[in-house]
Coordinates of N, CA, C and O in Angstrom, one line a residue:
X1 N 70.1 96.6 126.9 CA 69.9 96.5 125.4 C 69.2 97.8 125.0 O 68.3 98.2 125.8
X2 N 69.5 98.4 123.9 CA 68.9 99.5 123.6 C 68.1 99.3 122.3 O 68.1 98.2 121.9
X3 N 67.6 99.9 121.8 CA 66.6 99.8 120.2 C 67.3 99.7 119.2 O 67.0 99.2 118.1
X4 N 68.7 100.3 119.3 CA 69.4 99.8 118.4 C 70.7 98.9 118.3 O 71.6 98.8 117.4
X5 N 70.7 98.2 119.4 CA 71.7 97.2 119.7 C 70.5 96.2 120.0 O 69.8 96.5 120.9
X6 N 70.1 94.9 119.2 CA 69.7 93.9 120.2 C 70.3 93.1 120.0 O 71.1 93.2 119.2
X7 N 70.3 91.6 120.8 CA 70.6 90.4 120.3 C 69.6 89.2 120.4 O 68.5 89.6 120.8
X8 N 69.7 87.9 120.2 CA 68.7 86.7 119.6 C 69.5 85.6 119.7 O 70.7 85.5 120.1
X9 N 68.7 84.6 119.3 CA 69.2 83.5 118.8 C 69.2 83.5 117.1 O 68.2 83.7 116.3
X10 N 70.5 83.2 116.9 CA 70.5 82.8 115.3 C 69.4 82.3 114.3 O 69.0 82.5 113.1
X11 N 69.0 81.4 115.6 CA 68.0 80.4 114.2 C 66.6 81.2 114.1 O 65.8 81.0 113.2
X12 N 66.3 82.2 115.1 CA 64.8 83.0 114.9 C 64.8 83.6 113.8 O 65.7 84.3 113.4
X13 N 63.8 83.5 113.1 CA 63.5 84.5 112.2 C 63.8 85.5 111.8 O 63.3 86.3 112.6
X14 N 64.3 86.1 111.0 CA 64.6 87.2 110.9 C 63.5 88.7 110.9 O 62.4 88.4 110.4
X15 N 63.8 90.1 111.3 CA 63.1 91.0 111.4 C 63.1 92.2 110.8 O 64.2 92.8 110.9
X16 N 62.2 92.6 110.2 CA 62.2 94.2 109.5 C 63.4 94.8 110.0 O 64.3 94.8 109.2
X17 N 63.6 95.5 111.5 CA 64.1 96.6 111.8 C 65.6 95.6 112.6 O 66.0 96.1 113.7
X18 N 66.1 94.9 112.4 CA 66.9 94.0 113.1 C 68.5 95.0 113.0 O 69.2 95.1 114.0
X19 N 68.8 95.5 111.6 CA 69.7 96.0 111.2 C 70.7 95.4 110.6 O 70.4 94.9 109.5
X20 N 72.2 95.1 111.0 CA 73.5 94.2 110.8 C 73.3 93.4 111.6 O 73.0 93.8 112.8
X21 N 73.3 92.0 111.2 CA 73.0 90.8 111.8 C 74.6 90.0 112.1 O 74.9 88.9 111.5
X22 N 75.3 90.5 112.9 CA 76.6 90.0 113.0 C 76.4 88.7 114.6 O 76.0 89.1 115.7
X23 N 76.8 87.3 114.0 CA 77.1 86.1 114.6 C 78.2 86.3 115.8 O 79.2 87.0 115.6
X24 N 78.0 85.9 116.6 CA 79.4 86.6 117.9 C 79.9 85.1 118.4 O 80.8 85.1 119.3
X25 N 79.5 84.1 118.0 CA 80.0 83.0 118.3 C 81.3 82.6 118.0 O 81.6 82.9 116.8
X26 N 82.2 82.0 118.6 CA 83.5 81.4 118.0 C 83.4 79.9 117.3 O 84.2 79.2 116.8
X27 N 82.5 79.8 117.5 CA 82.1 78.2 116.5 C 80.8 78.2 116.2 O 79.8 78.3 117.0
X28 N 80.7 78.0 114.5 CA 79.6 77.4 113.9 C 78.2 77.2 114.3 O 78.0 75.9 114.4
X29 N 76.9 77.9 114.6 CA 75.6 77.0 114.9 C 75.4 75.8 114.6 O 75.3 75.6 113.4
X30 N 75.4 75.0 115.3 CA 75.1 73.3 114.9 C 73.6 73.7 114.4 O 72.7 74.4 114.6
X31 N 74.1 72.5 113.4 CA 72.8 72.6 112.4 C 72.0 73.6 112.0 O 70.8 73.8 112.0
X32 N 73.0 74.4 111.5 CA 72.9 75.7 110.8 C 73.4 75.7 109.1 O 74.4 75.1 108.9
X33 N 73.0 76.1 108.2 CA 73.7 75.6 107.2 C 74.3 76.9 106.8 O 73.4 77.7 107.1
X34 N 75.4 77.6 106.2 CA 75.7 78.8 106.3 C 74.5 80.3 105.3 O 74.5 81.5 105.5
X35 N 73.6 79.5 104.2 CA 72.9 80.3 103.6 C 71.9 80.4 104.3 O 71.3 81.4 103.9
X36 N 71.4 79.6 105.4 CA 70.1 80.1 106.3 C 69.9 80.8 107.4 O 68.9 80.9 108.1
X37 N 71.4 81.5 107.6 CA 72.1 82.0 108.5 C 71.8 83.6 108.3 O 71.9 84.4 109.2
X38 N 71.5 83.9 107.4 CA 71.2 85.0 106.9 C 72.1 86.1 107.7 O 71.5 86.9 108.4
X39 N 73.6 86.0 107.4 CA 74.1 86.9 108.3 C 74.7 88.0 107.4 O 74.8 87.8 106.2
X40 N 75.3 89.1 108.2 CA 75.8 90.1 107.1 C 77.5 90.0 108.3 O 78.5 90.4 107.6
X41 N 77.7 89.7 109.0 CA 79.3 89.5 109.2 C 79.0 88.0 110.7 O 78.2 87.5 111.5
X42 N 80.4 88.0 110.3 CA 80.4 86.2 111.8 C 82.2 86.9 112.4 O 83.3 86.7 112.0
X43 N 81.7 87.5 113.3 CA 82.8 88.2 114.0 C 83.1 87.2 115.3 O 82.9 87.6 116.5
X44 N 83.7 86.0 114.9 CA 84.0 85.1 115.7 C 85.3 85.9 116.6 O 85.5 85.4 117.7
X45 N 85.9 86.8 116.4 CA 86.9 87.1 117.2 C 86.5 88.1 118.3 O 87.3 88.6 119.1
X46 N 85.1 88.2 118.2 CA 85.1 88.9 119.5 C 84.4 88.3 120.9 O 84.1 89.0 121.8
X47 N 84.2 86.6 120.7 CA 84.0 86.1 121.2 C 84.6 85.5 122.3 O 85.7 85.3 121.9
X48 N 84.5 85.1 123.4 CA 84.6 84.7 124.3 C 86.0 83.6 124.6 O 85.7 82.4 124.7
X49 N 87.3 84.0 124.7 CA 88.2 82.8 124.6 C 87.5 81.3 124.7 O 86.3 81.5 124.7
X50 N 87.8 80.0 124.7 CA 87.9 78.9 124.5 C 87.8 78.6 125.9 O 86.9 77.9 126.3
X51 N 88.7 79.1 126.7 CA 89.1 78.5 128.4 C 87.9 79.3 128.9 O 87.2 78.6 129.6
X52 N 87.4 80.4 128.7 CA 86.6 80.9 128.9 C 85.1 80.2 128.9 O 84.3 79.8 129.7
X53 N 85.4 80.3 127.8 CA 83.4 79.8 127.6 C 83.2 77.9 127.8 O 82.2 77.2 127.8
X54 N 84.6 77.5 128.0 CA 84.4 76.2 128.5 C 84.5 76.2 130.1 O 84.5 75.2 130.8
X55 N 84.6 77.3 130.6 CA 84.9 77.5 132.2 C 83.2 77.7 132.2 O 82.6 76.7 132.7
X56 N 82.6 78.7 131.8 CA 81.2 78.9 131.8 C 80.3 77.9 131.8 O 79.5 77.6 132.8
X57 N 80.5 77.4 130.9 CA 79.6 76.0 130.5 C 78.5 76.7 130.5 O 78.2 76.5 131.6
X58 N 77.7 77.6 130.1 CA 76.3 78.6 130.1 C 75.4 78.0 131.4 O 74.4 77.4 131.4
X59 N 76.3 78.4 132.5 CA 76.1 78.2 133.9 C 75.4 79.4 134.3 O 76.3 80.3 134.4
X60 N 74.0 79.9 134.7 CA 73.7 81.2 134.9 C 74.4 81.3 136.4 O 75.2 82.2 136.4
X61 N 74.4 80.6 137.4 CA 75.1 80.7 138.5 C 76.7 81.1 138.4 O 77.4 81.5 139.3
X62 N 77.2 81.0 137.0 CA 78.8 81.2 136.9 C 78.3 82.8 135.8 O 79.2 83.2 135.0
X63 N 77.4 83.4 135.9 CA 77.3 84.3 134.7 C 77.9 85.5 134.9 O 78.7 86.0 134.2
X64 N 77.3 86.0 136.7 CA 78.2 87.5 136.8 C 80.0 86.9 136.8 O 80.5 87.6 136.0
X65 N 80.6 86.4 137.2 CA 81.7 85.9 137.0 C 82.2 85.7 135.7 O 83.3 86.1 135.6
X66 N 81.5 85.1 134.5 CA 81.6 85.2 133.6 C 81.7 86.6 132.5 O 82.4 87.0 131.6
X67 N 80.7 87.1 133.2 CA 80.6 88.8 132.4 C 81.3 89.3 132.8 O 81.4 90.4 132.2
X68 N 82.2 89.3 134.0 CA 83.5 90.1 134.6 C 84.7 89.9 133.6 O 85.4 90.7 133.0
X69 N 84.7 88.0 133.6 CA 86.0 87.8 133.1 C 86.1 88.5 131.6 O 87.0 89.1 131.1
X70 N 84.5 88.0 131.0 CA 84.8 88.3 129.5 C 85.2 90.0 129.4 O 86.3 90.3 129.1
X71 N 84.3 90.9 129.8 CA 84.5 92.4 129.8 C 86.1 92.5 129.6 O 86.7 93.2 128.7
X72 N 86.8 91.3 131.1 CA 88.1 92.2 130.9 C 89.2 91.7 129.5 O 90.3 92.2 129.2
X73 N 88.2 90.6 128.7 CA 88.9 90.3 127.8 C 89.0 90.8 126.8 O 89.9 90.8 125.9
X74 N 87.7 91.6 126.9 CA 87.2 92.7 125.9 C 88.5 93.6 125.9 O 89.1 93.7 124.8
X75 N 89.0 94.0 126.6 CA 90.5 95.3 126.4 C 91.7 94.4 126.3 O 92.7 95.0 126.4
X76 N 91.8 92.8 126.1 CA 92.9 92.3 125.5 C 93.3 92.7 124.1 O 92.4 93.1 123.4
X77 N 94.6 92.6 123.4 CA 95.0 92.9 122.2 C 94.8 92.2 121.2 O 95.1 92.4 120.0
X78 N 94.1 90.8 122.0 CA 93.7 89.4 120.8 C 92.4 90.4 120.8 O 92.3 91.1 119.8
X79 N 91.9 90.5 121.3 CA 90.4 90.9 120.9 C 90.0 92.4 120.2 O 89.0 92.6 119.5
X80 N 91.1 93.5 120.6 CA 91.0 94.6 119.8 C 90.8 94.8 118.2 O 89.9 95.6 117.8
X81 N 91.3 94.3 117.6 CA 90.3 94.5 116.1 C 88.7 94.3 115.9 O 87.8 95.0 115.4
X82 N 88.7 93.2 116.5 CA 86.9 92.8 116.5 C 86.6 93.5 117.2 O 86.1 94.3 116.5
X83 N 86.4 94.1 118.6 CA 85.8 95.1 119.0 C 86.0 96.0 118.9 O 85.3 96.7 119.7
X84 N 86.8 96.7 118.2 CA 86.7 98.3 117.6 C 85.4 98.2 116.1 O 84.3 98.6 115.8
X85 N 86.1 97.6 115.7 CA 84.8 96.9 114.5 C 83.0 96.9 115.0 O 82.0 97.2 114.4
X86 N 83.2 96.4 116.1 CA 81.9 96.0 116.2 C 81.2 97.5 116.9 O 80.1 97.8 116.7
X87 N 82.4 98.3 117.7 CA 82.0 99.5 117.9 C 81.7 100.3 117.0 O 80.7 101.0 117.0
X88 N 82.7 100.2 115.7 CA 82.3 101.2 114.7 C 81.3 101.0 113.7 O 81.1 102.0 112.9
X89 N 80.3 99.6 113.4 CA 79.3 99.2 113.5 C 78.3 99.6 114.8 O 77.6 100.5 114.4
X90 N 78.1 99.4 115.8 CA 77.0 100.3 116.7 C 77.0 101.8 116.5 O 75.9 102.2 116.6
X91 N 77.8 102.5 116.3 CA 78.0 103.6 115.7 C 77.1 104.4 115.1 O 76.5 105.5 115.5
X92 N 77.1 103.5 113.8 CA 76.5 103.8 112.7 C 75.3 103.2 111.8 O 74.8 103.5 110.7
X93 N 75.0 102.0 113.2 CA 73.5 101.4 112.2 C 73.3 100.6 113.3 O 74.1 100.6 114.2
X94 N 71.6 99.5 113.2 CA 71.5 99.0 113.9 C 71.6 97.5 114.1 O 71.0 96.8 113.2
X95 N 72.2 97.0 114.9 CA 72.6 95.8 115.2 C 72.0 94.7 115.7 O 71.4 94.9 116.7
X96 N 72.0 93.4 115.3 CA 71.3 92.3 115.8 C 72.6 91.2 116.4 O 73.2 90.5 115.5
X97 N 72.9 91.2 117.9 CA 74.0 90.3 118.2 C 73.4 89.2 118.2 O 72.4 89.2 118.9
X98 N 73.7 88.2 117.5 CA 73.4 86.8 117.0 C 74.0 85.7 117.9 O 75.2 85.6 117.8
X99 N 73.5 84.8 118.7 CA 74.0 83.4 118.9 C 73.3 82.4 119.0 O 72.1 82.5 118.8
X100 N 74.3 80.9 119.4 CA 73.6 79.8 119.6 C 72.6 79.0 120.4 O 71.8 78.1 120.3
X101 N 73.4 80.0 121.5 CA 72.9 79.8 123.0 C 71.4 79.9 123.0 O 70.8 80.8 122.4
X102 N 70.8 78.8 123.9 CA 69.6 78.9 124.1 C 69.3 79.7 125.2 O 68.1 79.7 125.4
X103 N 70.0 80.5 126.0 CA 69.8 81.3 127.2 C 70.2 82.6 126.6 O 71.2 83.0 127.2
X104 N 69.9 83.3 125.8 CA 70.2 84.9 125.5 C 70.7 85.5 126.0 O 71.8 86.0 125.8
X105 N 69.7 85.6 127.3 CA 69.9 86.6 128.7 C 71.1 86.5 129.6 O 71.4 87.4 130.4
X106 N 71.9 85.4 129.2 CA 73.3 84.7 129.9 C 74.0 84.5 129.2 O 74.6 83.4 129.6
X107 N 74.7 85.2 127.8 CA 75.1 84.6 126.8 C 76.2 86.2 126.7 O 76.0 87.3 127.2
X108 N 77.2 85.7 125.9 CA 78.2 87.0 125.4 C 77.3 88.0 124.4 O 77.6 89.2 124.3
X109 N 76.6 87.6 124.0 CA 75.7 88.4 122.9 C 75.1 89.1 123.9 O 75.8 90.0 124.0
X110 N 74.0 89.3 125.1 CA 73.9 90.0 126.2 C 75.0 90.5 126.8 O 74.7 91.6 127.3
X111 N 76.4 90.3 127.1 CA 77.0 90.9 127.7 C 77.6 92.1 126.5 O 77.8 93.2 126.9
X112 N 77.8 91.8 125.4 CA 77.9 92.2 124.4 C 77.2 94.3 124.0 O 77.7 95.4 124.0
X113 N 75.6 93.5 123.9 CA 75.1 94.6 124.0 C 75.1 95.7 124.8 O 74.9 96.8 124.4
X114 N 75.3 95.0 126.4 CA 75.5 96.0 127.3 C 76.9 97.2 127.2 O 77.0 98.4 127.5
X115 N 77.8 96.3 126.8 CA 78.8 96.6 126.5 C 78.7 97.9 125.8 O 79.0 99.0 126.3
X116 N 78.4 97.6 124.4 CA 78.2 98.7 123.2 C 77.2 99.5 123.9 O 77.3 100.7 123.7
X117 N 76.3 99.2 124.7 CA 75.1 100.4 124.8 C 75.8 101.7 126.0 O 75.4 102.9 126.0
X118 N 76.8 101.2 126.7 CA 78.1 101.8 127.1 C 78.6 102.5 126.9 O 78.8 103.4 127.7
X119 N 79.2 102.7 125.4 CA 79.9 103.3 124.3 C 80.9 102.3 123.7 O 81.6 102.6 122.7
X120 N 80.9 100.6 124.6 CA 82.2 99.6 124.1 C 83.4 99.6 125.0 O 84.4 98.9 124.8
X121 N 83.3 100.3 126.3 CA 83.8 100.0 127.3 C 84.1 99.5 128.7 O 83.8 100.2 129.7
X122 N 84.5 98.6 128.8 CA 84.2 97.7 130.1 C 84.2 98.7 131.4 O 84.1 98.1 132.5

């Protein structure tokens, strides 16, 4: 993670220097209501296939496995618009990758950052 890429959980508070607060989840924060969300984009498409993140189960023992498979999903053509976007957003301001997950450290929003702090390539 760099100073200008971080990520969080959604429901914390929000911060002075956070920047673009973009949601990376492919579904909804439970019990989130969408105006307390305080988000500036919900880039559910660059999230984690379905088979995916139900293979995970936010298993830290299944995580380096997980950050392999996701990365290589990252260069699929379902996922290419949203991660060019999110690159051209790191770019140019700073970013707060947002989710639900109560484990941060083990979550696509962490693989996420690493990613962009990269340049966005797996």
């Amino acid at each position: 993670m760099t100073e200008r890429i971080t990520y969080h959980r959604v429901y914390e508070e929000t911060g002075p220097r956070e920047g673009r607060r973009v949601l990376v989840d492919r579904v909804w924060p439970r019990g989130m209501r969408k105006e307390d969300a305080h988000l500036d984009e919900w880039l559910r498409d660059i999230a984690p296939s379905t088979e995916l993140r139900r293979w995970y189960g936010h298993d830290p023992d299944r995580f380096d496995e997980f950050r392999r498979r996701y990365l290589a999903e990252l260069g699929d053509p379902g996922h290419a618009p949203a991660a060019e976007r999110l690159r051209e957003m790191a770019a140019h301001e700073r970013l707060a990758l947002l989710t639900a997950t109560r484990d941060v450290d083990h979550s696509q929003a962490a693989v996420l950052a690493e990613w962009l702090a990269r340049g966005g390539r797996a």
